[in-house]
Structures are given as structure tokens and as C-alpha cells.
Amino acid sequence: QVQLVESGGGLVQPGGSLRLRCAASGDIISVGAMAWYRQAPGKQRELVATITRDRTTNLSDVLKGRFTISRDNAKNMVYLQMNSLKAEDTAIYYCKARITPLSLRTSDYWGQGTQVTVPS
């Protein structure tokens, strides 16, 4: 069984920083592209950033300069460094990964989400 578990969310003051982590575990053969999404209250889930296995990254234009995505292939982990946080960054942040498990049925897996709150 494959799991994605996010951590690192919390309450942070405007201008502060957080580093989110997402770990893939279970019967995994390989982890391909990984991504972070977020969903603010009353809004649709939106893509924040993606990173391929060879660490090619793509970041939402509105977040460039403040957020950075990275990964550790040996640990099957992806990170999201968030700086200069604003109230509008408040959301549940979700991790997604394309994983090939022992069954060889490659699929996209989602984590349960981690809450980030930045008060206005």
C-alpha cells in the first residue's frame, strides 16, 4: 500500500516562513513527478508547483520569488519552502505524486493535506 503524508503546516504570522514536507511510503518502485496544490476556503484547488524526478521545476507565476519546491529522491520526499507568507496563502496544502508501486500500476496519489494559516 502506498501513502503520501504531508507535514509542516501551522499558524504563521505575515512575513513568516514555513517548510512543508511530503513523504511517500509503502511498496514503491519509483516516484515520478511530484507536486504541491492548495485549496483556500470557498475556492477550487489550484496548482502551486511541480518538480520532475530530474528536478525540473515549475512554479505558479504569482508565487515565484516566495515559494520553492525541491525533492529528495533517496527519501521519496518533496518539500515546499514558503517565505514572505501572506494572508492569501492561507489554505490546505496537498501533495501529489505519480508513483509506480509493486503492482506496476502507475497512478497519481494524494496526501491528506496540511493546513497553513496566515492571519490578516
C-alpha atoms as an extended CHARMM CRD file, in Angstrom:
* protein
*
       120  EXT
         1         1  GLN       CA              0.0000000000        0.0000000000        0.0000000000  PROA      1               0.0000000000
         2         2  VAL       CA              1.2280000000        3.4980000000       -0.8670000000  PROA      2               0.0000000000
         3         3  GLN       CA              0.8040000000        6.5690000000        1.2990000000  PROA      3               0.0000000000
         4         4  LEU       CA              1.6090000000       10.2470000000        0.9900000000  PROA      4               0.0000000000
         5         5  VAL       CA              1.8280000000       12.1500000000        4.2350000000  PROA      5               0.0000000000
         6         6  GLU       CA              2.2850000000       15.9150000000        4.4660000000  PROA      6               0.0000000000
         7         7  SER       CA              3.6230000000       17.7780000000        7.4770000000  PROA      7               0.0000000000
         8         8  GLY       CA              4.9570000000       21.1730000000        8.4250000000  PROA      8               0.0000000000
         9         9  GLY       CA              1.8140000000       23.2700000000        8.2570000000  PROA      9               0.0000000000
        10        10  GLY       CA              0.6710000000       25.5750000000       11.0090000000  PROA      10              0.0000000000
        11        11  LEU       CA             -0.0850000000       29.1220000000       12.0390000000  PROA      11              0.0000000000
        12        12  VAL       CA              2.4710000000       31.7090000000       10.9700000000  PROA      12              0.0000000000
        13        13  GLN       CA              2.4440000000       35.4910000000       11.0950000000  PROA      13              0.0000000000
        14        14  PRO       CA              2.5040000000       37.5370000000        7.8760000000  PROA      14              0.0000000000
        15        15  GLY       CA              6.0150000000       37.7460000000        6.5240000000  PROA      15              0.0000000000
        16        16  GLY       CA              6.9930000000       34.4750000000        8.1550000000  PROA      16              0.0000000000
        17        17  SER       CA              8.1550000000       31.1930000000        6.6190000000  PROA      17              0.0000000000
        18        18  LEU       CA              7.1430000000       27.5600000000        6.6400000000  PROA      18              0.0000000000
        19        19  ARG       CA              8.6260000000       24.4580000000        5.0920000000  PROA      19              0.0000000000
        20        20  LEU       CA              6.1530000000       21.7890000000        4.1040000000  PROA      20              0.0000000000
        21        21  ARG       CA              7.2420000000       18.1870000000        3.7230000000  PROA      21              0.0000000000
        22        22  CYS       CA              5.6110000000       15.2640000000        1.9750000000  PROA      22              0.0000000000
        23        23  ALA       CA              6.8150000000       11.7130000000        2.3060000000  PROA      23              0.0000000000
        24        24  ALA       CA              5.8340000000        8.8180000000        0.0700000000  PROA      24              0.0000000000
        25        25  SER       CA              5.9780000000        5.4040000000        1.6850000000  PROA      25              0.0000000000
        26        26  GLY       CA              4.9040000000        1.8460000000        1.0860000000  PROA      26              0.0000000000
        27        27  ASP       CA              5.5840000000       -0.7150000000       -1.6250000000  PROA      27              0.0000000000
        28        28  ILE       CA              7.1000000000        1.7550000000       -4.0830000000  PROA      28              0.0000000000
        29        29  ILE       CA              9.2040000000        1.0040000000       -7.1180000000  PROA      29              0.0000000000
        30        30  SER       CA              9.6210000000        4.5900000000       -8.2710000000  PROA      30              0.0000000000
        31        31  VAL       CA              8.3000000000        8.0950000000       -7.7120000000  PROA      31              0.0000000000
        32        32  GLY       CA              7.9550000000       10.3290000000      -10.7380000000  PROA      32              0.0000000000
        33        33  ALA       CA              6.7120000000       13.8880000000      -10.8640000000  PROA      33              0.0000000000
        34        34  MET       CA              5.6220000000       15.4150000000       -7.5770000000  PROA      34              0.0000000000
        35        35  ALA       CA              3.5500000000       18.4980000000       -6.9570000000  PROA      35              0.0000000000
        36        36  TRP       CA              2.0030000000       20.7690000000       -4.3850000000  PROA      36              0.0000000000
        37        37  TYR       CA             -1.5450000000       22.0650000000       -4.6600000000  PROA      37              0.0000000000
        38        38  ARG       CA             -3.5450000000       24.2510000000       -2.3330000000  PROA      38              0.0000000000
        39        39  GLN       CA             -7.1860000000       24.9090000000       -1.6580000000  PROA      39              0.0000000000
        40        40  ALA       CA             -8.3510000000       28.0310000000        0.1080000000  PROA      40              0.0000000000
        41        41  PRO       CA            -11.7630000000       28.2130000000        1.7990000000  PROA      41              0.0000000000
        42        42  GLY       CA            -14.5010000000       28.5360000000       -0.8010000000  PROA      42              0.0000000000
        43        43  LYS       CA            -12.0990000000       28.1970000000       -3.7140000000  PROA      43              0.0000000000
        44        44  GLN       CA            -11.0490000000       25.4750000000       -6.0990000000  PROA      44              0.0000000000
        45        45  ARG       CA             -7.8690000000       23.5400000000       -5.6160000000  PROA      45              0.0000000000
        46        46  GLU       CA             -5.0010000000       25.1850000000       -7.5060000000  PROA      46              0.0000000000
        47        47  LEU       CA             -1.5770000000       24.0500000000       -8.6010000000  PROA      47              0.0000000000
        48        48  VAL       CA              1.2920000000       25.6060000000       -6.6630000000  PROA      48              0.0000000000
        49        49  ALA       CA              4.4000000000       23.8980000000       -8.0190000000  PROA      49              0.0000000000
        50        50  THR       CA              5.6620000000       20.7690000000       -9.7450000000  PROA      50              0.0000000000
        51        51  ILE       CA              9.0080000000       19.0090000000       -9.8370000000  PROA      51              0.0000000000
        52        52  THR       CA             10.1250000000       16.1290000000      -12.0290000000  PROA      52              0.0000000000
        53        53  ARG       CA             12.3660000000       13.3170000000      -10.9250000000  PROA      53              0.0000000000
        54        54  ASP       CA             15.3450000000       15.0950000000      -12.5080000000  PROA      54              0.0000000000
        55        55  ARG       CA             14.3600000000       18.2040000000      -10.5160000000  PROA      55              0.0000000000
        56        56  THR       CA             12.9460000000       20.3220000000      -13.2970000000  PROA      56              0.0000000000
        57        57  THR       CA             10.5850000000       22.6960000000      -11.5350000000  PROA      57              0.0000000000
        58        58  ASN       CA              7.5730000000       24.7440000000      -12.4830000000  PROA      58              0.0000000000
        59        59  LEU       CA              6.0290000000       27.2670000000      -10.1480000000  PROA      59              0.0000000000
        60        60  SER       CA              2.8750000000       29.3190000000      -10.3000000000  PROA      60              0.0000000000
        61        61  ASP       CA              3.7940000000       32.7810000000      -11.6320000000  PROA      61              0.0000000000
        62        62  VAL       CA              2.1890000000       34.5650000000       -8.6970000000  PROA      62              0.0000000000
        63        63  LEU       CA              4.2970000000       32.6000000000       -6.2390000000  PROA      63              0.0000000000
        64        64  LYS       CA              7.6970000000       32.8590000000       -7.8880000000  PROA      64              0.0000000000
        65        65  GLY       CA             10.2010000000       34.5410000000       -5.6570000000  PROA      65              0.0000000000
        66        66  ARG       CA              8.4520000000       33.4390000000       -2.4800000000  PROA      66              0.0000000000
        67        67  PHE       CA              7.9590000000       29.6750000000       -2.8220000000  PROA      67              0.0000000000
        68        68  THR       CA             10.4740000000       26.9960000000       -3.7750000000  PROA      68              0.0000000000
        69        69  ILE       CA              9.8780000000       23.3120000000       -4.4690000000  PROA      69              0.0000000000
        70        70  SER       CA             12.5560000000       20.6730000000       -4.0270000000  PROA      70              0.0000000000
        71        71  ARG       CA             12.8220000000       16.9250000000       -3.5420000000  PROA      71              0.0000000000
        72        72  ASP       CA             14.9700000000       14.1540000000       -2.1490000000  PROA      72              0.0000000000
        73        73  ASN       CA             14.7270000000       11.1170000000       -4.3980000000  PROA      73              0.0000000000
        74        74  ALA       CA             16.5270000000        8.8480000000       -1.9490000000  PROA      74              0.0000000000
        75        75  LYS       CA             13.8930000000        9.5770000000        0.6980000000  PROA      75              0.0000000000
        76        76  ASN       CA             10.8900000000        9.8440000000       -1.6610000000  PROA      76              0.0000000000
        77        77  MET       CA             10.1720000000       13.2760000000       -0.2740000000  PROA      77              0.0000000000
        78        78  VAL       CA              9.1420000000       16.6230000000       -1.6950000000  PROA      78              0.0000000000
        79        79  TYR       CA              9.3780000000       19.9710000000        0.0520000000  PROA      79              0.0000000000
        80        80  LEU       CA              7.7800000000       23.3640000000       -0.3160000000  PROA      80              0.0000000000
        81        81  GLN       CA              9.6670000000       26.2930000000        1.1630000000  PROA      81              0.0000000000
        82        82  MET       CA              7.3030000000       29.2150000000        1.6540000000  PROA      82              0.0000000000
        83        83  ASN       CA              8.6920000000       32.6550000000        2.5120000000  PROA      83              0.0000000000
        84        84  SER       CA              7.1340000000       36.0840000000        2.9920000000  PROA      84              0.0000000000
        85        85  LEU       CA              3.8010000000       34.4750000000        3.7010000000  PROA      85              0.0000000000
        86        86  LYS       CA              0.6250000000       36.4620000000        3.2350000000  PROA      86              0.0000000000
        87        87  ALA       CA             -2.9370000000       36.0630000000        4.4490000000  PROA      87              0.0000000000
        88        88  GLU       CA             -3.9540000000       34.9370000000        0.9600000000  PROA      88              0.0000000000
        89        89  ASP       CA             -1.6200000000       31.9490000000        1.2740000000  PROA      89              0.0000000000
        90        90  THR       CA             -3.9750000000       30.5070000000        3.8760000000  PROA      90              0.0000000000
        91        91  ALA       CA             -5.1420000000       27.1520000000        2.5400000000  PROA      91              0.0000000000
        92        92  ILE       CA             -4.8930000000       23.4180000000        2.8840000000  PROA      92              0.0000000000
        93        93  TYR       CA             -1.7790000000       22.3100000000        1.0300000000  PROA      93              0.0000000000
        94        94  TYR       CA             -1.8270000000       18.9330000000       -0.6900000000  PROA      94              0.0000000000
        95        95  CYS       CA              0.9630000000       16.8200000000       -2.0590000000  PROA      95              0.0000000000
        96        96  LYS       CA              0.5480000000       14.7250000000       -5.1950000000  PROA      96              0.0000000000
        97        97  ALA       CA              2.9510000000       12.1920000000       -6.6540000000  PROA      97              0.0000000000
        98        98  ARG       CA              2.9830000000        9.8570000000       -9.6150000000  PROA      98              0.0000000000
        99        99  ILE       CA              4.0160000000        6.5490000000       -8.1280000000  PROA      99              0.0000000000
       100       100  THR       CA              4.7380000000        3.1350000000       -9.5220000000  PROA      100             0.0000000000
       101       101  PRO       CA              4.0250000000        0.5740000000       -6.7950000000  PROA      101             0.0000000000
       102       102  LEU       CA              4.9410000000       -3.1060000000       -6.7700000000  PROA      102             0.0000000000
       103       103  SER       CA              1.7770000000       -3.8230000000       -8.7500000000  PROA      103             0.0000000000
       104       104  LEU       CA              3.2840000000       -1.7340000000      -11.6010000000  PROA      104             0.0000000000
       105       105  ARG       CA              0.0280000000        0.2190000000      -11.8700000000  PROA      105             0.0000000000
       106       106  THR       CA              1.3600000000        3.7520000000      -12.0300000000  PROA      106             0.0000000000
       107       107  SER       CA             -1.0950000000        6.2430000000      -10.5670000000  PROA      107             0.0000000000
       108       108  ASP       CA             -1.3290000000        9.6670000000       -9.0250000000  PROA      108             0.0000000000
       109       109  TYR       CA             -1.5180000000        9.5820000000       -5.2430000000  PROA      109             0.0000000000
       110       110  TRP       CA             -2.6510000000       12.3910000000       -2.9520000000  PROA      110             0.0000000000
       111       111  GLY       CA             -1.8510000000       13.2000000000        0.6210000000  PROA      111             0.0000000000
       112       112  GLN       CA             -4.4330000000       14.1800000000        3.2060000000  PROA      112             0.0000000000
       113       113  GLY       CA             -3.3610000000       17.8230000000        3.2910000000  PROA      113             0.0000000000
       114       114  THR       CA             -1.7660000000       20.1270000000        5.8210000000  PROA      114             0.0000000000
       115       115  GLN       CA             -3.2970000000       23.3980000000        6.9690000000  PROA      115             0.0000000000
       116       116  VAL       CA             -1.3940000000       26.6510000000        6.5830000000  PROA      116             0.0000000000
       117       117  THR       CA             -2.9100000000       29.6830000000        8.2600000000  PROA      117             0.0000000000
       118       118  VAL       CA             -1.6060000000       33.2250000000        7.9240000000  PROA      118             0.0000000000
       119       119  PRO       CA             -3.7960000000       35.7150000000        9.8190000000  PROA      119             0.0000000000
       120       120  SER       CA             -4.6410000000       39.0310000000        8.2160000000  PROA      120             0.0000000000
